[in-house]
Amino acid sequence: MKKLIFVIVLIIANFSCKDNSQSQQIAEVPYDQNGLNSAIENTIQKYLDLNIFSGIVLVAEEGELMYHKAFGLADRALNQPNTLNTLFDIGSMNKT
């Protein structure tokens, strides 16, 4: 069975990670849509449980969209969830 290796780059909207070794996840998963979705959602759920991630995850392979979903809150005060159309302030991240 063909394997897909993917890297999830997380856009961290509220960062309070105590263990920086969890900042990136690399996983080997079966090359089928259900396996991919499950692996991504299991990885993201760990960050959601720690309350350190709120954003959008996009995974593509060779230009083909494999996964695209929003997680967490865009505005905690209003309890407004992120959507695929949520705009994020990038702050100083663009200086690098």
Coordinates of N, CA, C and O in Angstrom, one line a residue:
M1 N 0.9 -1.2 0.0 CA 0.0 0.0 0.0 C 0.9 1.2 0.0 O 1.8 1.4 0.8
K2 N 0.6 2.1 -0.9 CA 1.4 3.4 -1.0 C 1.2 4.2 0.3 O 0.1 4.3 0.8
K3 N 2.2 4.8 0.7 CA 2.2 5.7 1.9 C 2.4 7.1 1.5 O 3.0 7.5 0.6
L4 N 1.7 8.0 2.3 CA 1.8 9.4 2.1 C 2.5 10.0 3.4 O 2.0 9.7 4.5
I5 N 3.5 10.7 3.2 CA 4.1 11.4 4.3 C 3.7 12.9 4.2 O 3.9 13.5 3.2
F6 N 3.2 13.4 5.3 CA 2.8 14.8 5.2 C 3.3 15.5 6.4 O 3.5 15.0 7.5
V7 N 3.4 16.8 6.3 CA 3.8 17.7 7.3 C 2.7 18.7 7.5 O 2.2 19.3 6.6
I8 N 2.2 18.8 8.7 CA 1.2 19.8 9.0 C 1.9 21.0 9.6 O 2.5 21.0 10.6
V9 N 1.7 22.1 8.9 CA 2.2 23.4 9.4 C 1.0 24.1 10.1 O 0.0 24.3 9.5
L10 N 1.2 24.4 11.3 CA 0.1 24.9 12.1 C 0.3 26.4 12.2 O 1.3 27.0 12.5
I11 N -0.8 27.1 11.9 CA -0.9 28.5 12.1 C -1.4 28.7 13.5 O -2.5 28.4 13.9
I12 N -0.5 29.2 14.4 CA -0.9 29.3 15.8 C -1.4 30.6 16.1 O -0.7 31.6 16.0
A13 N -2.7 30.7 16.4 CA -3.4 31.9 16.7 C -3.2 32.3 18.2 O -3.0 33.4 18.6
N14 N -3.2 31.3 19.1 CA -2.9 31.5 20.5 C -1.9 30.5 20.9 O -2.2 29.3 21.1
F15 N -0.7 31.0 21.1 CA 0.5 30.1 21.3 C 0.9 30.1 22.8 O 1.2 31.1 23.3
S16 N 0.8 28.9 23.4 CA 1.2 28.8 24.8 C 1.8 27.4 25.0 O 1.7 26.8 26.1
C17 N 2.5 26.9 24.0 CA 3.0 25.6 24.0 C 4.1 25.4 25.0 O 5.1 26.2 25.0
K18 N 4.0 24.5 25.9 CA 5.0 24.2 26.9 C 6.1 23.3 26.4 O 7.2 23.4 26.9
D19 N 5.8 22.5 25.4 CA 6.8 21.6 24.9 C 7.0 21.9 23.4 O 6.2 21.5 22.6
N20 N 8.1 22.6 23.1 CA 8.3 23.0 21.7 C 8.5 21.8 20.7 O 8.4 21.9 19.5
S21 N 8.8 20.6 21.3 CA 8.9 19.4 20.4 C 7.6 19.1 19.7 O 7.6 18.3 18.8
Q22 N 6.5 19.6 20.2 CA 5.2 19.3 19.6 C 4.8 20.3 18.5 O 3.7 20.3 18.1
S23 N 5.7 21.2 18.1 CA 5.4 22.3 17.2 C 5.1 21.8 15.8 O 4.5 22.5 15.0
Q24 N 5.7 20.6 15.4 CA 5.4 20.1 14.1 C 5.2 18.6 14.3 O 5.8 17.9 15.2
Q25 N 4.3 18.0 13.5 CA 4.1 16.6 13.5 C 4.4 16.1 12.1 O 3.9 16.6 11.1
I26 N 5.1 15.0 12.0 CA 5.3 14.3 10.7 C 4.7 12.9 10.9 O 5.1 12.2 11.9
A27 N 3.9 12.5 10.1 CA 3.2 11.1 10.3 C 3.2 10.4 8.9 O 3.1 11.0 7.9
E28 N 3.3 9.1 9.0 CA 3.2 8.2 7.9 C 1.8 7.6 7.9 O 1.5 6.9 8.9
V29 N 1.0 7.8 6.9 CA -0.4 7.3 7.0 C -0.7 6.5 5.7 O -0.1 6.8 4.7
P30 N -1.7 5.7 5.7 CA -2.1 5.0 4.5 C -2.6 6.0 3.5 O -3.2 7.0 3.8
Y31 N -2.3 5.8 2.2 CA -2.6 6.7 1.1 C -4.1 6.5 0.7 O -4.4 6.0 -0.3
D32 N -5.0 6.8 1.6 CA -6.4 6.8 1.3 C -7.0 8.0 2.1 O -6.5 8.4 3.1
Q33 N -8.1 8.5 1.6 CA -8.7 9.8 2.2 C -9.1 9.6 3.6 O -8.9 10.4 4.4
N34 N -9.7 8.4 3.9 CA -10.1 8.2 5.3 C -8.9 8.1 6.3 O -9.0 8.7 7.4
G35 N -7.9 7.5 5.9 CA -6.7 7.4 6.7 C -6.0 8.7 6.9 O -5.6 9.1 8.0
L36 N -6.0 9.5 5.8 CA -5.4 10.8 5.9 C -6.2 11.7 6.8 O -5.7 12.4 7.7
N37 N -7.5 11.8 6.6 CA -8.4 12.6 7.5 C -8.3 12.2 8.9 O -8.2 13.1 9.8
S38 N -8.3 10.9 9.2 CA -8.1 10.4 10.6 C -6.8 10.9 11.2 O -6.8 11.3 12.3
A39 N -5.7 10.7 10.5 CA -4.4 11.1 11.0 C -4.3 12.6 11.3 O -3.8 13.0 12.3
I40 N -4.8 13.4 10.4 CA -4.8 14.8 10.6 C -5.6 15.2 11.8 O -5.2 16.0 12.6
E41 N -6.8 14.7 11.8 CA -7.7 15.1 12.9 C -7.3 14.6 14.3 O -7.4 15.3 15.3
N42 N -6.6 13.4 14.3 CA -6.0 13.0 15.6 C -4.9 13.9 16.0 O -4.8 14.2 17.2
T43 N -4.1 14.3 15.1 CA -3.0 15.2 15.4 C -3.5 16.5 15.9 O -3.0 17.1 16.9
I44 N -4.4 17.1 15.2 CA -5.0 18.4 15.5 C -5.7 18.4 16.9 O -5.6 19.3 17.7
Q45 N -6.4 17.3 17.1 CA -7.1 17.1 18.4 C -6.2 17.2 19.6 O -6.6 17.8 20.6
K46 N -5.0 16.8 19.5 CA -4.0 16.9 20.6 C -3.8 18.3 20.9 O -3.7 18.7 22.1
Y47 N -3.6 19.2 19.9 CA -3.4 20.6 20.1 C -4.6 21.3 20.6 O -4.5 22.2 21.4
L48 N -5.8 20.9 20.1 CA -7.0 21.5 20.6 C -7.3 21.1 22.1 O -7.7 22.0 22.9
D49 N -6.9 19.9 22.5 CA -7.1 19.5 23.9 C -6.2 20.3 24.8 O -6.5 20.6 25.9
L50 N -5.0 20.7 24.3 CA -4.1 21.5 25.1 C -4.4 23.0 25.0 O -3.8 23.8 25.6
N51 N -5.4 23.3 24.1 CA -5.8 24.7 24.0 C -4.7 25.6 23.4 O -4.6 26.7 23.8
I52 N -3.9 25.0 22.5 CA -2.8 25.8 22.0 C -2.9 26.0 20.4 O -2.0 26.5 19.8
F53 N -4.0 25.6 19.8 CA -4.1 25.8 18.4 C -5.5 26.3 18.1 O -6.5 25.8 18.6
S54 N -5.5 27.2 17.2 CA -6.8 27.7 16.6 C -6.4 28.2 15.2 O -5.6 29.2 15.1
G55 N -6.9 27.6 14.2 CA -6.5 28.0 12.9 C -7.1 27.1 11.8 O -8.1 26.5 12.0
I56 N -6.4 27.1 10.7 CA -6.9 26.3 9.5 C -5.7 25.4 9.1 O -4.6 25.8 9.1
V57 N -6.1 24.2 8.8 CA -5.2 23.2 8.3 C -5.5 22.9 6.8 O -6.6 22.6 6.5
L58 N -4.4 23.0 6.0 CA -4.5 22.6 4.6 C -3.4 21.7 4.3 O -2.3 21.9 4.6
V59 N -3.8 20.6 3.7 CA -2.8 19.6 3.2 C -3.0 19.4 1.7 O -4.1 19.1 1.3
A60 N -1.9 19.5 0.9 CA -2.0 19.3 -0.5 C -0.8 18.4 -0.9 O 0.2 18.4 -0.3
E61 N -1.1 17.7 -2.0 CA 0.0 16.9 -2.6 C 0.0 17.1 -4.1 O -1.0 17.0 -4.8
E62 N 1.2 17.6 -4.5 CA 1.4 17.9 -6.0 C 0.3 18.7 -6.5 O -0.3 18.5 -7.6
G63 N -0.1 19.8 -5.8 CA -1.1 20.7 -6.2 C -2.6 20.2 -6.0 O -3.5 21.0 -6.3
E64 N -2.8 19.0 -5.5 CA -4.1 18.5 -5.3 C -4.5 18.7 -3.8 O -3.8 18.2 -2.9
L65 N -5.6 19.3 -3.6 CA -6.1 19.5 -2.2 C -6.5 18.2 -1.6 O -7.3 17.5 -2.2
M66 N -5.9 17.9 -0.5 CA -6.2 16.6 0.2 C -7.1 16.8 1.4 O -7.9 16.0 1.8
Y67 N -6.9 18.0 2.1 CA -7.6 18.2 3.4 C -7.6 19.7 3.6 O -6.6 20.4 3.4
H68 N -8.7 20.3 4.1 CA -8.9 21.7 4.3 C -10.0 21.9 5.3 O -11.1 21.6 5.0
K69 N -9.6 22.3 6.5 CA -10.6 22.4 7.6 C -10.2 23.5 8.6 O -9.0 23.6 8.9
A70 N -11.2 24.2 9.2 CA -10.9 25.2 10.2 C -11.2 24.6 11.6 O -12.1 23.8 11.8
F71 N -10.4 25.1 12.6 CA -10.5 24.6 13.9 C -10.5 25.8 14.9 O -9.9 26.8 14.6
G72 N -11.1 25.7 16.0 CA -11.0 26.7 17.1 C -11.8 27.9 16.9 O -12.7 27.9 16.1
L73 N -11.5 28.9 17.7 CA -12.3 30.2 17.7 C -11.5 31.3 17.0 O -10.3 31.5 17.3
A74 N -12.2 32.1 16.2 CA -11.7 33.3 15.7 C -11.8 34.4 16.7 O -10.9 35.3 16.7
D75 N -12.8 34.4 17.5 CA -13.0 35.5 18.5 C -13.5 34.8 19.8 O -14.7 34.3 19.8
R76 N -12.6 34.7 20.8 CA -13.0 34.0 22.0 C -14.1 34.8 22.8 O -15.0 34.2 23.4
A77 N -14.0 36.1 22.8 CA -15.0 36.9 23.5 C -16.4 36.7 23.0 O -17.4 36.7 23.8
L78 N -16.5 36.6 21.7 CA -17.8 36.4 21.0 C -18.1 34.9 20.8 O -19.2 34.6 20.2
N79 N -17.2 34.0 21.1 CA -17.3 32.6 20.9 C -17.6 32.3 19.4 O -18.4 31.4 19.1
Q80 N -16.9 33.0 18.6 CA -17.1 32.9 17.1 C -16.1 31.9 16.5 O -14.9 32.1 16.7
P81 N -16.5 30.8 15.9 CA -15.6 29.8 15.4 C -14.8 30.3 14.1 O -15.3 31.2 13.4
N82 N -13.7 29.7 13.9 CA -12.9 29.9 12.7 C -13.7 29.3 11.5 O -14.4 28.2 11.7
T83 N -13.6 29.8 10.4 CA -14.1 29.3 9.2 C -13.0 29.2 8.1 O -11.9 29.8 8.4
L84 N -13.2 28.6 7.0 CA -12.2 28.6 5.9 C -12.0 30.0 5.4 O -11.0 30.2 4.7
N85 N -12.9 31.0 5.7 CA -12.7 32.3 5.2 C -12.2 33.3 6.3 O -12.2 34.5 6.1
T86 N -11.9 32.8 7.5 CA -11.4 33.7 8.6 C -10.1 34.3 8.1 O -9.2 33.6 7.6
L87 N -9.9 35.6 8.4 CA -8.7 36.3 8.1 C -7.9 36.3 9.4 O -8.4 36.6 10.5
F88 N -6.6 36.1 9.3 CA -5.7 36.0 10.5 C -4.7 37.2 10.4 O -4.2 37.5 9.4
D89 N -4.5 37.8 11.6 CA -3.4 38.8 11.7 C -2.1 38.0 11.8 O -2.0 37.2 12.7
I90 N -1.1 38.3 11.0 CA 0.1 37.6 11.0 C 1.2 38.3 11.9 O 2.2 37.7 12.2
G91 N 0.9 39.5 12.3 CA 1.9 40.2 13.2 C 3.2 40.2 12.6 O 3.4 40.6 11.5
S92 N 4.2 39.9 13.4 CA 5.6 40.0 12.9 C 6.1 38.7 12.2 O 7.3 38.6 11.9
M93 N 5.3 37.8 12.0 CA 5.7 36.5 11.4 C 6.3 36.8 9.9 O 7.0 36.0 9.4
N94 N 5.8 37.9 9.3 CA 6.3 38.1 7.9 C 7.6 38.8 7.9 O 8.2 39.0 6.8
K95 N 8.3 39.1 9.0 CA 9.6 39.8 9.0 C 10.7 38.8 8.6 O 11.8 39.2 8.2
T96 N 10.5 37.5 8.8 CA 11.5 36.6 8.5 C 11.6 36.4 7.0 O 12.5 36.1 6.4

